[in-house]
Every structure is written in structure tokens, then in C-alpha cells.
PDB file of N, CA and C in Angstrom:
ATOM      1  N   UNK A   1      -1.936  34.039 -91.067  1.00  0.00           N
ATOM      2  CA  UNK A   1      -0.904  34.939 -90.590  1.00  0.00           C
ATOM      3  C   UNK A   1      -1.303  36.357 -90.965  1.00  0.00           C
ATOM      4  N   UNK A   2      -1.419  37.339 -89.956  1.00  0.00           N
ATOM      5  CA  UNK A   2      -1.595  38.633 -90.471  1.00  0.00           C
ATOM      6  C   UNK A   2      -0.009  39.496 -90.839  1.00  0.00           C
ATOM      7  N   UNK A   3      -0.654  39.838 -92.061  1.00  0.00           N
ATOM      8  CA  UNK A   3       0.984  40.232 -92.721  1.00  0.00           C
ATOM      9  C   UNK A   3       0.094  41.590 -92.898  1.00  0.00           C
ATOM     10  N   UNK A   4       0.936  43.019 -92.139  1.00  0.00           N
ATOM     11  CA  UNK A   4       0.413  44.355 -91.986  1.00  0.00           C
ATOM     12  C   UNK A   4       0.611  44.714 -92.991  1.00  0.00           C
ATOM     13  N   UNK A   5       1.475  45.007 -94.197  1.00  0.00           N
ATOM     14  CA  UNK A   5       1.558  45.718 -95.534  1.00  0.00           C
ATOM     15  C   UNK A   5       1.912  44.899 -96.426  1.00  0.00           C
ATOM     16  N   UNK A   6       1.442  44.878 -97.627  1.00  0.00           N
ATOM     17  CA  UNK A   6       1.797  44.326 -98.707  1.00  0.00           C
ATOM     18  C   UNK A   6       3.109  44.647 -99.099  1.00  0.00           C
ATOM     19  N   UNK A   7       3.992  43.395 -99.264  1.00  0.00           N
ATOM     20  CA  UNK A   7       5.070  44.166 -99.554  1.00  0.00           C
ATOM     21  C   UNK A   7       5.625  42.570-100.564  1.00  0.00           C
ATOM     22  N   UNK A   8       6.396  43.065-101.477  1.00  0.00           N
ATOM     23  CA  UNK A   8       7.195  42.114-102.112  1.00  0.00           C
ATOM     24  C   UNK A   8       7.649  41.087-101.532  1.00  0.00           C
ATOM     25  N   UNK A   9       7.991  39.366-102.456  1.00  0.00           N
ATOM     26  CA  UNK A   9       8.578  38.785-102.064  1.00  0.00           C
ATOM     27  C   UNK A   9       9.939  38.893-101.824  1.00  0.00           C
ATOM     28  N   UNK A  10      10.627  39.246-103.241  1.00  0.00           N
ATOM     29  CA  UNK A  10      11.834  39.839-102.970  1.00  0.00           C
ATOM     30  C   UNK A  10      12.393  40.912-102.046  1.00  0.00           C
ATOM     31  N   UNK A  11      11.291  42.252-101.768  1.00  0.00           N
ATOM     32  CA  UNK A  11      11.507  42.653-100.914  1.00  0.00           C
ATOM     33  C   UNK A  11      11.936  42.233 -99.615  1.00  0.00           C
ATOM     34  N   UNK A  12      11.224  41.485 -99.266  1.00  0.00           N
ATOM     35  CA  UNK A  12      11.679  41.092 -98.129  1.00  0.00           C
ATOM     36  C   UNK A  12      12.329  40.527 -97.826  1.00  0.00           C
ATOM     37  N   UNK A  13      12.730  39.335 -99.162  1.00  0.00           N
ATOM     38  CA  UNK A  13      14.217  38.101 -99.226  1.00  0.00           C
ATOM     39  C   UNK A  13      15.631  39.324 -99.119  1.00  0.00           C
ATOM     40  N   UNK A  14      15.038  40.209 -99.659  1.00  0.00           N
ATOM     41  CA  UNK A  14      16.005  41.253 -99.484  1.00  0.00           C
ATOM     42  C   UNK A  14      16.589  42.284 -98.395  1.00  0.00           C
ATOM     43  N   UNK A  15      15.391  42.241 -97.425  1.00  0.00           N
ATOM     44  CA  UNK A  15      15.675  42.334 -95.808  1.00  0.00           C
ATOM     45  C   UNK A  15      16.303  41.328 -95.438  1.00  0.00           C
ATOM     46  N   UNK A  16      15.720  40.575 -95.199  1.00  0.00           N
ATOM     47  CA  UNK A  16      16.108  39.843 -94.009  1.00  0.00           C
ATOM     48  C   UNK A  16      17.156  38.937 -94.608  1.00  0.00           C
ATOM     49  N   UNK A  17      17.858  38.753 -96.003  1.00  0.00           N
ATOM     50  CA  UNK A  17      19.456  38.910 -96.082  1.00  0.00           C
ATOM     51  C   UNK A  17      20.226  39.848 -95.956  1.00  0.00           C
ATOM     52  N   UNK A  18      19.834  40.679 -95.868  1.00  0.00           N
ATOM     53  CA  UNK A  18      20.983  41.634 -95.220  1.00  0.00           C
ATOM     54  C   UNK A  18      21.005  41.855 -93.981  1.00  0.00           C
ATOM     55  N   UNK A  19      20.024  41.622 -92.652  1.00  0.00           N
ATOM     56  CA  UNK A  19      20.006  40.984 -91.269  1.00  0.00           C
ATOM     57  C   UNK A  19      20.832  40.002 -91.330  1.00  0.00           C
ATOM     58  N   UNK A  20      20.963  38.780 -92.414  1.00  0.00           N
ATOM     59  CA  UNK A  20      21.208  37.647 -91.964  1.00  0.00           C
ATOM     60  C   UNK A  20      23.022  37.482 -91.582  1.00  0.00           C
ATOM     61  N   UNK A  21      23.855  38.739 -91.608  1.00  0.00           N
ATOM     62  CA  UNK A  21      24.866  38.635 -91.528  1.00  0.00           C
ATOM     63  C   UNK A  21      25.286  39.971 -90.337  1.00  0.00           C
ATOM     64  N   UNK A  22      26.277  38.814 -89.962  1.00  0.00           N
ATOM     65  CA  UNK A  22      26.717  39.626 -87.996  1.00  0.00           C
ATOM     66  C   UNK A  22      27.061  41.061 -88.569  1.00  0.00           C
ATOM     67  N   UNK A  23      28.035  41.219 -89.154  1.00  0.00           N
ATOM     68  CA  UNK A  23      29.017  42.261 -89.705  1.00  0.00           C
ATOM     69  C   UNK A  23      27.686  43.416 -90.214  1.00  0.00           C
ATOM     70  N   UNK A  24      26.675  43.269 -90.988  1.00  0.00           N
ATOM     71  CA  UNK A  24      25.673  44.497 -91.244  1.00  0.00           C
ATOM     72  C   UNK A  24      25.166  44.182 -90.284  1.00  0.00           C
ATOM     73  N   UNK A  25      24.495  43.476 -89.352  1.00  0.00           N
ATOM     74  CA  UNK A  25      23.831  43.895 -88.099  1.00  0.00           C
ATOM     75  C   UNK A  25      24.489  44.918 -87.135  1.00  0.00           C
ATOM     76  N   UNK A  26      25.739  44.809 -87.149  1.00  0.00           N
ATOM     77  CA  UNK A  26      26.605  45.099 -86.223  1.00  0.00           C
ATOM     78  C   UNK A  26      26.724  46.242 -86.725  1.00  0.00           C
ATOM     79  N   UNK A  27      26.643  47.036 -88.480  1.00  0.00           N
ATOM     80  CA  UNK A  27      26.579  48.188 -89.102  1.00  0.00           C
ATOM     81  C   UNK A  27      25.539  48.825 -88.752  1.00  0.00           C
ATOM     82  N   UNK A  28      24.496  48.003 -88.586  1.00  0.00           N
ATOM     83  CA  UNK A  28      23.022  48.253 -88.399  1.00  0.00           C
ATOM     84  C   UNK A  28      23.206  49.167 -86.429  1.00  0.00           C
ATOM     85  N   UNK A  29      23.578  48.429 -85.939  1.00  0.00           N
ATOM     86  CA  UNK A  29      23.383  48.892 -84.611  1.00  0.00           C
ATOM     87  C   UNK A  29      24.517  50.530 -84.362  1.00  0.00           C
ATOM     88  N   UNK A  30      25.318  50.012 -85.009  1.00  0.00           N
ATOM     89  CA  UNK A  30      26.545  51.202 -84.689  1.00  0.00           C
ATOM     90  C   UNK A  30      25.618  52.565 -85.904  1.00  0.00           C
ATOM     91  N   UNK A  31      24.495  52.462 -86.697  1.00  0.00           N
ATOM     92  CA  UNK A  31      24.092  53.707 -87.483  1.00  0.00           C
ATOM     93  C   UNK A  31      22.928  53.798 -86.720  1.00  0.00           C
ATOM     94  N   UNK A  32      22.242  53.316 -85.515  1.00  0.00           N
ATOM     95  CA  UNK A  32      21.314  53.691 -84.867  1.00  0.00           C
ATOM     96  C   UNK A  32      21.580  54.927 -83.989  1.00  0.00           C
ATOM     97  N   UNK A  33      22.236  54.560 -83.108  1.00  0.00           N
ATOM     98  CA  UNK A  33      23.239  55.462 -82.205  1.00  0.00           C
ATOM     99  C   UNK A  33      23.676  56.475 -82.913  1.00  0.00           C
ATOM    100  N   UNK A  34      24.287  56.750 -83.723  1.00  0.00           N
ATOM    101  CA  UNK A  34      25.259  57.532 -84.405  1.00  0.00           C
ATOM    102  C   UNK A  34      25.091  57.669 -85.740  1.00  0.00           C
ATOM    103  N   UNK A  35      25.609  58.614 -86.881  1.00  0.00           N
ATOM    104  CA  UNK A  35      25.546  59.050 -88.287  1.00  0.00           C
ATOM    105  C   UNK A  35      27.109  58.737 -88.580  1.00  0.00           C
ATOM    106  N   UNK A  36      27.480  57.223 -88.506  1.00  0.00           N
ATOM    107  CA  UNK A  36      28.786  57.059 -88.704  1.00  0.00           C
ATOM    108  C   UNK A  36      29.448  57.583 -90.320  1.00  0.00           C
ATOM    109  N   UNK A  37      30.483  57.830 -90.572  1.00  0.00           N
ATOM    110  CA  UNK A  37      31.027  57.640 -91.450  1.00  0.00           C
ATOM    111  C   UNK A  37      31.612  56.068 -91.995  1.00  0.00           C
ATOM    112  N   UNK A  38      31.809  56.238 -93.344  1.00  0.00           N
ATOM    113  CA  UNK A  38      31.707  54.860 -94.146  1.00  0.00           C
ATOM    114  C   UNK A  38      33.298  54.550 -93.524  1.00  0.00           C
ATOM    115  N   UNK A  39      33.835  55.452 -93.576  1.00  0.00           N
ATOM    116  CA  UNK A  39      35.326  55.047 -93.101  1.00  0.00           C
ATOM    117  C   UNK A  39      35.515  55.096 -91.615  1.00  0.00           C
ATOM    118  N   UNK A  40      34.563  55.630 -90.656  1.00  0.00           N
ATOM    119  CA  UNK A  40      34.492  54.956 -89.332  1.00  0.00           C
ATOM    120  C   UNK A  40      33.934  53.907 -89.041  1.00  0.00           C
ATOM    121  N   UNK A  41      33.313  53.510 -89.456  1.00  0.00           N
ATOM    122  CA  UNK A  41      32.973  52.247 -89.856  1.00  0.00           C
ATOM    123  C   UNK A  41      33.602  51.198 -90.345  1.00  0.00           C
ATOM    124  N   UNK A  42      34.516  51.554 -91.202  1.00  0.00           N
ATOM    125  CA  UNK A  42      35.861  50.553 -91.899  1.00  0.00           C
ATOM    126  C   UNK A  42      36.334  50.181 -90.542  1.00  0.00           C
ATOM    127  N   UNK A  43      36.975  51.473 -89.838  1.00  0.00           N
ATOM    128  CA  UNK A  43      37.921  51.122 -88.523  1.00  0.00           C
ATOM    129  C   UNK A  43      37.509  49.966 -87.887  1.00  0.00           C
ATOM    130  N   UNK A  44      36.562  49.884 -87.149  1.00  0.00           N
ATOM    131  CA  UNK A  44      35.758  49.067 -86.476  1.00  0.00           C
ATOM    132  C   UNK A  44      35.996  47.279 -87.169  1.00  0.00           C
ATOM    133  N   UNK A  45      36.332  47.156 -88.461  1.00  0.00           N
ATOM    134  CA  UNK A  45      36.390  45.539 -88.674  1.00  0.00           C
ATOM    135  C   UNK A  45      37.796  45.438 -89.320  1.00  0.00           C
ATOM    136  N   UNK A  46      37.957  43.963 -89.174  1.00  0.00           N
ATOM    137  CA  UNK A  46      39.267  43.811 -89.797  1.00  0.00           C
ATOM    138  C   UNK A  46      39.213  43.002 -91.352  1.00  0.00           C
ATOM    139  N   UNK A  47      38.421  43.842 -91.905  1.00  0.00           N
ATOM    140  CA  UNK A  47      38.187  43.770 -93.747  1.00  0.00           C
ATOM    141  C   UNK A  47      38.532  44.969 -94.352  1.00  0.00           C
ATOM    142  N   UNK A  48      38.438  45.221 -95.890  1.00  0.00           N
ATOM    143  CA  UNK A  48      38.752  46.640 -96.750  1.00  0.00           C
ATOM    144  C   UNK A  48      37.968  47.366 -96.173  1.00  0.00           C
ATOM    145  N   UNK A  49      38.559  48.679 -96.881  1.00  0.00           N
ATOM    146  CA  UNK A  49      37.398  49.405 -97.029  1.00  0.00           C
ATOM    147  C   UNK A  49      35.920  49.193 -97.622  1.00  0.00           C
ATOM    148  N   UNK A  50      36.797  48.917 -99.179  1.00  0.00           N
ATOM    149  CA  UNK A  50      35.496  48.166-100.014  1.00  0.00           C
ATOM    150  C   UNK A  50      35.003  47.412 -99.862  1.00  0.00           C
ATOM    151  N   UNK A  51      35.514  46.655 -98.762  1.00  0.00           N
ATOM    152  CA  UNK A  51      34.697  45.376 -97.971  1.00  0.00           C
ATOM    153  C   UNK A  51      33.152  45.806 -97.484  1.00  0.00           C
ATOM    154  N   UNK A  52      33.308  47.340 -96.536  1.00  0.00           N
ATOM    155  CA  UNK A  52      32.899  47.451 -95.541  1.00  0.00           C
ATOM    156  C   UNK A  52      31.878  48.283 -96.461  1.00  0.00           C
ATOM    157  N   UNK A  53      31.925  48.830 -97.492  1.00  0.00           N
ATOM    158  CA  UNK A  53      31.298  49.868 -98.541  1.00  0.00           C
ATOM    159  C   UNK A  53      30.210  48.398 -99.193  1.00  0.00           C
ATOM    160  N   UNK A  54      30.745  47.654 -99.535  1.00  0.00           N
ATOM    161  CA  UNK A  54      30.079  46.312 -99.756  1.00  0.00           C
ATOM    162  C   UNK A  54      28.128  46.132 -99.008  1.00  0.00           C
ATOM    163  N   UNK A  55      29.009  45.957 -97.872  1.00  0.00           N
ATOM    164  CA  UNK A  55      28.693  45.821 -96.594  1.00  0.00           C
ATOM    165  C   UNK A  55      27.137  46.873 -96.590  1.00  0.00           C
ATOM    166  N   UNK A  56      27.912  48.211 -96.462  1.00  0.00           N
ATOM    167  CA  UNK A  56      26.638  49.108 -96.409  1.00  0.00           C
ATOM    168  C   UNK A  56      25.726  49.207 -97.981  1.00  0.00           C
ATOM    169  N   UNK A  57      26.291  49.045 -98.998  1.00  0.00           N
ATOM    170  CA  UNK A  57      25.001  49.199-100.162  1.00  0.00           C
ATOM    171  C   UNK A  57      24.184  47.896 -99.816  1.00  0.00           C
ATOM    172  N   UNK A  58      24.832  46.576 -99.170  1.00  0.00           N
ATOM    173  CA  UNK A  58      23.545  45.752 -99.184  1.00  0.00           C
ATOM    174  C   UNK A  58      22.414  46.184 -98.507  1.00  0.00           C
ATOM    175  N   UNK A  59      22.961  46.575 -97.098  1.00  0.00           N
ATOM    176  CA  UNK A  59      21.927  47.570 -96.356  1.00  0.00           C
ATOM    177  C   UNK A  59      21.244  48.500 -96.922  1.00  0.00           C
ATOM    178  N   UNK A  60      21.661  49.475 -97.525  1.00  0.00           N
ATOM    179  CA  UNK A  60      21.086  50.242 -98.734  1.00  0.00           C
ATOM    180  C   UNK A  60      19.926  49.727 -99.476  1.00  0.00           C
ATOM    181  N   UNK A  61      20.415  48.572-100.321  1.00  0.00           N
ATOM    182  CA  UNK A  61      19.938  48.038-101.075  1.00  0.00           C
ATOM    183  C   UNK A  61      17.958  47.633-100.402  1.00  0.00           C
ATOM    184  N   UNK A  62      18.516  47.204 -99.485  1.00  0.00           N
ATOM    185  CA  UNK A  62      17.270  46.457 -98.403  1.00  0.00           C
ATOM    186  C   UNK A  62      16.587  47.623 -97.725  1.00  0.00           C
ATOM    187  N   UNK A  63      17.141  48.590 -97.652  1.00  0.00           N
ATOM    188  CA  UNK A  63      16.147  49.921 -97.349  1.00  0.00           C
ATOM    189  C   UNK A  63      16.557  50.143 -96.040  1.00  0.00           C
ATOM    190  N   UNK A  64      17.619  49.393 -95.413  1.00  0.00           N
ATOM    191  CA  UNK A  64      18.298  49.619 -93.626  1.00  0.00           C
ATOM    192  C   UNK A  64      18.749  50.455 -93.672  1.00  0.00           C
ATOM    193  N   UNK A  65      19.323  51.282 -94.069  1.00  0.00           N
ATOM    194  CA  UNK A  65      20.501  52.241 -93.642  1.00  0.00           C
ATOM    195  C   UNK A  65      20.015  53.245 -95.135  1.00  0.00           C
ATOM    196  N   UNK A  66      20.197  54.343 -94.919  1.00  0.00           N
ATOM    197  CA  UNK A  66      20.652  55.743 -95.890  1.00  0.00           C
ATOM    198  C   UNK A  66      21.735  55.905 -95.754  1.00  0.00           C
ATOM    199  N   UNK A  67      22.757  56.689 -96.923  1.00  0.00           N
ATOM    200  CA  UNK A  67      24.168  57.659 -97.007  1.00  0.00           C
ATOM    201  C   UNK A  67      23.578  58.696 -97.184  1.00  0.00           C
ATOM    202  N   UNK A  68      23.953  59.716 -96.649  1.00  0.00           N
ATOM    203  CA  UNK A  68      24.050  61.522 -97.257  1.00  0.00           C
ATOM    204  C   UNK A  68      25.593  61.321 -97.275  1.00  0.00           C
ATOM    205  N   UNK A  69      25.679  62.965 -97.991  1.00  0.00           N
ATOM    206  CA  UNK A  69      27.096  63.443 -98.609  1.00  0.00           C
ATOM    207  C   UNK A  69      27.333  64.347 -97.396  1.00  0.00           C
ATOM    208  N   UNK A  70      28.239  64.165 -96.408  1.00  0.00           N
ATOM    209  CA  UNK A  70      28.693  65.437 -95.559  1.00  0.00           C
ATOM    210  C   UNK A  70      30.453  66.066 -95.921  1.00  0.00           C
ATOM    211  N   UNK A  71      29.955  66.858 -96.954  1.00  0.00           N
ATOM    212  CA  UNK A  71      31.441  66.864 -97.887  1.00  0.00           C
ATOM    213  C   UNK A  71      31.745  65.887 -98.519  1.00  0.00           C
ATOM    214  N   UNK A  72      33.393  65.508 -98.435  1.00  0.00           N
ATOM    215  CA  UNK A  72      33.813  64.530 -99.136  1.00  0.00           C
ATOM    216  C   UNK A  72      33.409  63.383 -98.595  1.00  0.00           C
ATOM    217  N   UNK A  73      32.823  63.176 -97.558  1.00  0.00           N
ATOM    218  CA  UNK A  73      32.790  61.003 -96.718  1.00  0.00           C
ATOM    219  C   UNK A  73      30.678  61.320 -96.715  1.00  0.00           C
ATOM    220  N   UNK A  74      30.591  60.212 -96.550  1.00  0.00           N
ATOM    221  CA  UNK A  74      29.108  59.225 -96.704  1.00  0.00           C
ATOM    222  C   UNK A  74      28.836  59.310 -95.506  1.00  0.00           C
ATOM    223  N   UNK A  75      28.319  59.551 -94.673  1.00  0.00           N
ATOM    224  CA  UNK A  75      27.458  59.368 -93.605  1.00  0.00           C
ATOM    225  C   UNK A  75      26.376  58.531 -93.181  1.00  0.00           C
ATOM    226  N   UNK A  76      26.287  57.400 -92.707  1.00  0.00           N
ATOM    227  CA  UNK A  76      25.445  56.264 -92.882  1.00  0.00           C
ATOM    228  C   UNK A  76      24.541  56.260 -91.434  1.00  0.00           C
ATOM    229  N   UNK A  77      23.026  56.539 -91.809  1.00  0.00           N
ATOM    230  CA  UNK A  77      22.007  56.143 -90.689  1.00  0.00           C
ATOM    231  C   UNK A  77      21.320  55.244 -90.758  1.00  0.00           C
ATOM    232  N   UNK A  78      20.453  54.872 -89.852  1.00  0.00           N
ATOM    233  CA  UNK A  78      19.456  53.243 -89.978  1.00  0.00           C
ATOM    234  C   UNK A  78      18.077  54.352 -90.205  1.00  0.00           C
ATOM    235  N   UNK A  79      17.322  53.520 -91.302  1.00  0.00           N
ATOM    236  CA  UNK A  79      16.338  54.105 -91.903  1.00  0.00           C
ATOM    237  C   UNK A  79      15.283  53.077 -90.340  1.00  0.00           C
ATOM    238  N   UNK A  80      15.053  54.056 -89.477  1.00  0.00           N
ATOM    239  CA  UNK A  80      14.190  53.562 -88.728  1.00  0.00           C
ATOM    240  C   UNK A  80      12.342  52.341 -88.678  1.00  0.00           C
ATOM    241  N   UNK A  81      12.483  53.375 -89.853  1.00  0.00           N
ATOM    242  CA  UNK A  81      10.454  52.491 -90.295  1.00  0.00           C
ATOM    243  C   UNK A  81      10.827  51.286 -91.296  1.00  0.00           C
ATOM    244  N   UNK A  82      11.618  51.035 -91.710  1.00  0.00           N
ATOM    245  CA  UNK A  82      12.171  49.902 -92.279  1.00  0.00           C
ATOM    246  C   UNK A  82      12.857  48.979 -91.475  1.00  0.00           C
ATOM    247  N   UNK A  83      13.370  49.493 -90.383  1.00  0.00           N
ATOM    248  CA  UNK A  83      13.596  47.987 -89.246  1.00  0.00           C
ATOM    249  C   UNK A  83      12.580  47.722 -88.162  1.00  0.00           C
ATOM    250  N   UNK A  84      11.715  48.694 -88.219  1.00  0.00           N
ATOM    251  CA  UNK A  84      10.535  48.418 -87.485  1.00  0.00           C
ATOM    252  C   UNK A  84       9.731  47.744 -88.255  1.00  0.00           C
ATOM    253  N   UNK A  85       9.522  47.366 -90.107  1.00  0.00           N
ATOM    254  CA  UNK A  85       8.992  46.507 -90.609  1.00  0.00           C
ATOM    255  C   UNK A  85       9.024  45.191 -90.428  1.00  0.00           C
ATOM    256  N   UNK A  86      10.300  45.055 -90.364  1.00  0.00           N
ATOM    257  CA  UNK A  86      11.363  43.272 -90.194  1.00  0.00           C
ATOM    258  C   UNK A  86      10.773  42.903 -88.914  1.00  0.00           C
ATOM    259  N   UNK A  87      10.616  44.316 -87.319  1.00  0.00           N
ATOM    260  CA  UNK A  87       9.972  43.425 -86.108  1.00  0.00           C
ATOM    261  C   UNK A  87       8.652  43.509 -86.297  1.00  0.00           C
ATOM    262  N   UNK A  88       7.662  44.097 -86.964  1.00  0.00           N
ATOM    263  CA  UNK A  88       6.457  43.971 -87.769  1.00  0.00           C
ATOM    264  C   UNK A  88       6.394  42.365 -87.681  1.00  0.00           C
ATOM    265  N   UNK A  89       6.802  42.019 -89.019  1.00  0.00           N
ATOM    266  CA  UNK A  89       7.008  40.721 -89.718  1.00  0.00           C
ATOM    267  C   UNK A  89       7.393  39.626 -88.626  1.00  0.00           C
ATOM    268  N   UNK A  90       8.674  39.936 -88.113  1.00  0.00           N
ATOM    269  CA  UNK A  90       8.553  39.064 -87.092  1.00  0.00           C
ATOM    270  C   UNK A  90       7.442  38.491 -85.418  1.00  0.00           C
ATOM    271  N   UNK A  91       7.444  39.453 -85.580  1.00  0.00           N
ATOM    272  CA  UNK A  91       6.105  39.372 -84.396  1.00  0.00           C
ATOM    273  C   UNK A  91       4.595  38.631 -85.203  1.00  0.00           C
ATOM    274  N   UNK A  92       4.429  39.289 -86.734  1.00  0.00           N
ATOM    275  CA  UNK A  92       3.460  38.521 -86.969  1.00  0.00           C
ATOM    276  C   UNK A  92       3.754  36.933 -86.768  1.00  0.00           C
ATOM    277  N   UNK A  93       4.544  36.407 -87.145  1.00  0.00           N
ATOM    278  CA  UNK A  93       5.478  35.008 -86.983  1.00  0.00           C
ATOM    279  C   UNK A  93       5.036  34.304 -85.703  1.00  0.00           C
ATOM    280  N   UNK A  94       5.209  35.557 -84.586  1.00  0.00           N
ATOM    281  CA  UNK A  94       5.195  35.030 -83.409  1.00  0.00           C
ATOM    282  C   UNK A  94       3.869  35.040 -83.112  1.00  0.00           C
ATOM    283  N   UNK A  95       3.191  35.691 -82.919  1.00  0.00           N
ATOM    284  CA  UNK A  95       1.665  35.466 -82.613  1.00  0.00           C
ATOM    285  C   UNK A  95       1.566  34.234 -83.641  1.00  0.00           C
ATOM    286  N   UNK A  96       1.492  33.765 -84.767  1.00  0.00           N
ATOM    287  CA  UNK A  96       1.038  32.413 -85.701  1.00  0.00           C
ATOM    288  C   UNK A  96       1.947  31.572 -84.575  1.00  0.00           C
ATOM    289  N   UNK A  97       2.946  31.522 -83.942  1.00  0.00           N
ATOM    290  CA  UNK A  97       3.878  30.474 -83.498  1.00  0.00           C
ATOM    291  C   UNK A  97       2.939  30.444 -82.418  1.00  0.00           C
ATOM    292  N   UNK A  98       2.137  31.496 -81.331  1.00  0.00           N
ATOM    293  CA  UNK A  98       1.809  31.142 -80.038  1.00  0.00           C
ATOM    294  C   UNK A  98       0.349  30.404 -80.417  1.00  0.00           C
ATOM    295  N   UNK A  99      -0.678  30.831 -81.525  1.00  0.00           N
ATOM    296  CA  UNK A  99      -1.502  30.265 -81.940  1.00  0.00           C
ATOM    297  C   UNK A  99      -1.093  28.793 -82.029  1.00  0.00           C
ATOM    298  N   UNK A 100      -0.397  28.277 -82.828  1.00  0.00           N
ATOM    299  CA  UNK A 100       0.037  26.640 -83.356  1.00  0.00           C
ATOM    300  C   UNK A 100      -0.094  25.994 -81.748  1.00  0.00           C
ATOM    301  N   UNK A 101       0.790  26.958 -80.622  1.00  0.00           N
ATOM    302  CA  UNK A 101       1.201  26.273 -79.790  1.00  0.00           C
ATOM    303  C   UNK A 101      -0.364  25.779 -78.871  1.00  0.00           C
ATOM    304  N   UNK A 102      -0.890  26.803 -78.872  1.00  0.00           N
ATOM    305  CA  UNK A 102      -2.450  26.956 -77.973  1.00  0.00           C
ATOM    306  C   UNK A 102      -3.000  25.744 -78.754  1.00  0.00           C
ATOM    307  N   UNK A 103      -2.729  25.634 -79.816  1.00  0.00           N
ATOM    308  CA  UNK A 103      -3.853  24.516 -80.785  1.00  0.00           C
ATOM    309  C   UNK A 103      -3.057  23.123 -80.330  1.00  0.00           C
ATOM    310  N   UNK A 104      -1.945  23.074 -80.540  1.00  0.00           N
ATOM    311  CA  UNK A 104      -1.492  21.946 -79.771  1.00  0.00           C
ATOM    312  C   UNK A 104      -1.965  21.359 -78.637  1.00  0.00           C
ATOM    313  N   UNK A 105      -1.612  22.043 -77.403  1.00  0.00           N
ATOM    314  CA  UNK A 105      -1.613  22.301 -76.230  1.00  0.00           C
ATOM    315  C   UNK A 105      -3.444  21.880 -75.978  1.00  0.00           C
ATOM    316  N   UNK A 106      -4.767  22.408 -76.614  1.00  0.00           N
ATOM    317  CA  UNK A 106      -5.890  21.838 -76.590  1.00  0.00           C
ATOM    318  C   UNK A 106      -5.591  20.186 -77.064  1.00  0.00           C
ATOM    319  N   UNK A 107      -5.010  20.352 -78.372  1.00  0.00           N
ATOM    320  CA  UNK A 107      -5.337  18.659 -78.955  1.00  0.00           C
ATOM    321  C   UNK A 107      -4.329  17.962 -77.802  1.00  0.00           C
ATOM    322  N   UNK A 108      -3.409  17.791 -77.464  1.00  0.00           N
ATOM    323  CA  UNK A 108      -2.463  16.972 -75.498  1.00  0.00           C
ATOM    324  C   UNK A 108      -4.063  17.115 -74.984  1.00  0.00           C
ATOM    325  N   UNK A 109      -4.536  18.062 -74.872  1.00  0.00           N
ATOM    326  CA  UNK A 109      -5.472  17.854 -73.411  1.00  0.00           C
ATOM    327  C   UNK A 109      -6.540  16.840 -73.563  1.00  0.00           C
ATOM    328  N   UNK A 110      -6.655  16.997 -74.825  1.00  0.00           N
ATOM    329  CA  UNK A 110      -8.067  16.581 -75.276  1.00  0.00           C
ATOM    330  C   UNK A 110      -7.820  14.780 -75.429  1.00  0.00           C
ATOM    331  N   UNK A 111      -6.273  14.507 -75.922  1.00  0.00           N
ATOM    332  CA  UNK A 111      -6.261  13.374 -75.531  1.00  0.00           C
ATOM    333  C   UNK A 111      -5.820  12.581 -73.965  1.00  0.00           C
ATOM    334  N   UNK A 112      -5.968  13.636 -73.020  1.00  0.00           N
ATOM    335  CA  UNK A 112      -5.756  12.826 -71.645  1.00  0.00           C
ATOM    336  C   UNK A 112      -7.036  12.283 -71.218  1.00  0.00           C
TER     337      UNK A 112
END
């Protein structure tokens, strides 16, 4: 498998759990588009605030999303080169998946 950067195990257990849930994906997509606020963002689900503050440090945490201070509220963007890592990673996946399949696909032939 070609894996493009060295990067932690945890690191990455640490991506792709915080992908692994609708509610930060769904944070994830709404800070692409836009520099939401933490409390426009609240609006949008039917959990706390601190739910939704939750929500974004995991993203944080995993390197998806930044806060700046715009005054008093948080402003939350998607750290772009960090979700282009995760389709990195995944695509390496996929090329190893189309390889397996080609190797298959010879050994069927080879037994007709």
C-alpha cells in the first residue's frame, strides 16, 4: 500500500473518528462553504450548545476544522490540507482494493 506521508497511528485513529460521525461531517461540510459561528452552528441541530462545542473540539482535535476569535463568538473553518489527507489515505485504499481485484480476476481466468 502506498501510504504518501508518514503520519501517526493515532493520528489518524483520530481522523477518521471524527469523520466517523454524521453530526461533525455535517459540521465539516457547513465550515467548508462558510466561517460559521459555533453558535450558528448550534442552530442547525437539535442538541446543546455544549453539545455542538463538543462536537467541534473533536474536529479540532483531529486537525478538521480551526476556531479564530471574531470578538466575542469562535468562528469555525475546515482546515483544507487535512481533509485532503483522509482522501489521500483513502484513495491509497482504493488503488490496493483495484490491485486485489485485478489479482483475483487473473487467478478466475487462469482457472477456466
Amino acid at each position: 500500500m502506498v501510504v504518501l506521508r508518514e503520519e501517526s497511528e493515532e493520528s489518524l485513529n483520530q481522523l477518521f473518528r471524527a469523520l466517523a460521525d454524521g453530526t461533525r461531517r455535517d459540521i465539516l461540510a457547513r465550515a467548508i462553504a462558510e466561517a460559521p459561528t459555533v453558535s450558528e452552528l448550534a442552530a442547525h441541530y437539535e442538541m446543546s450548545f455544549a453539545a455542538v462545542q463538543k462536537h467541534v473540539a473533536v474536529l479540532q482535535r483531529a486537525g478538521l476544522v480551526r476556531k479564530r476569535a471574531n470578538g466575542r463568538e469562535q468562528l469555525v473553518s475546515t482546515d483544507r490540507e487535512r481533509l485532503k489527507r483522509a482522501t489521500e489515505l483513502l484513495d491509497s485504499y482504493e488503488v490496493l482494493w483495484h490491485q486485489r481485484v485485478a489479482q483475483l480476476d487473473d487467478v478466475l481466468r487462469e482457472g477456466e
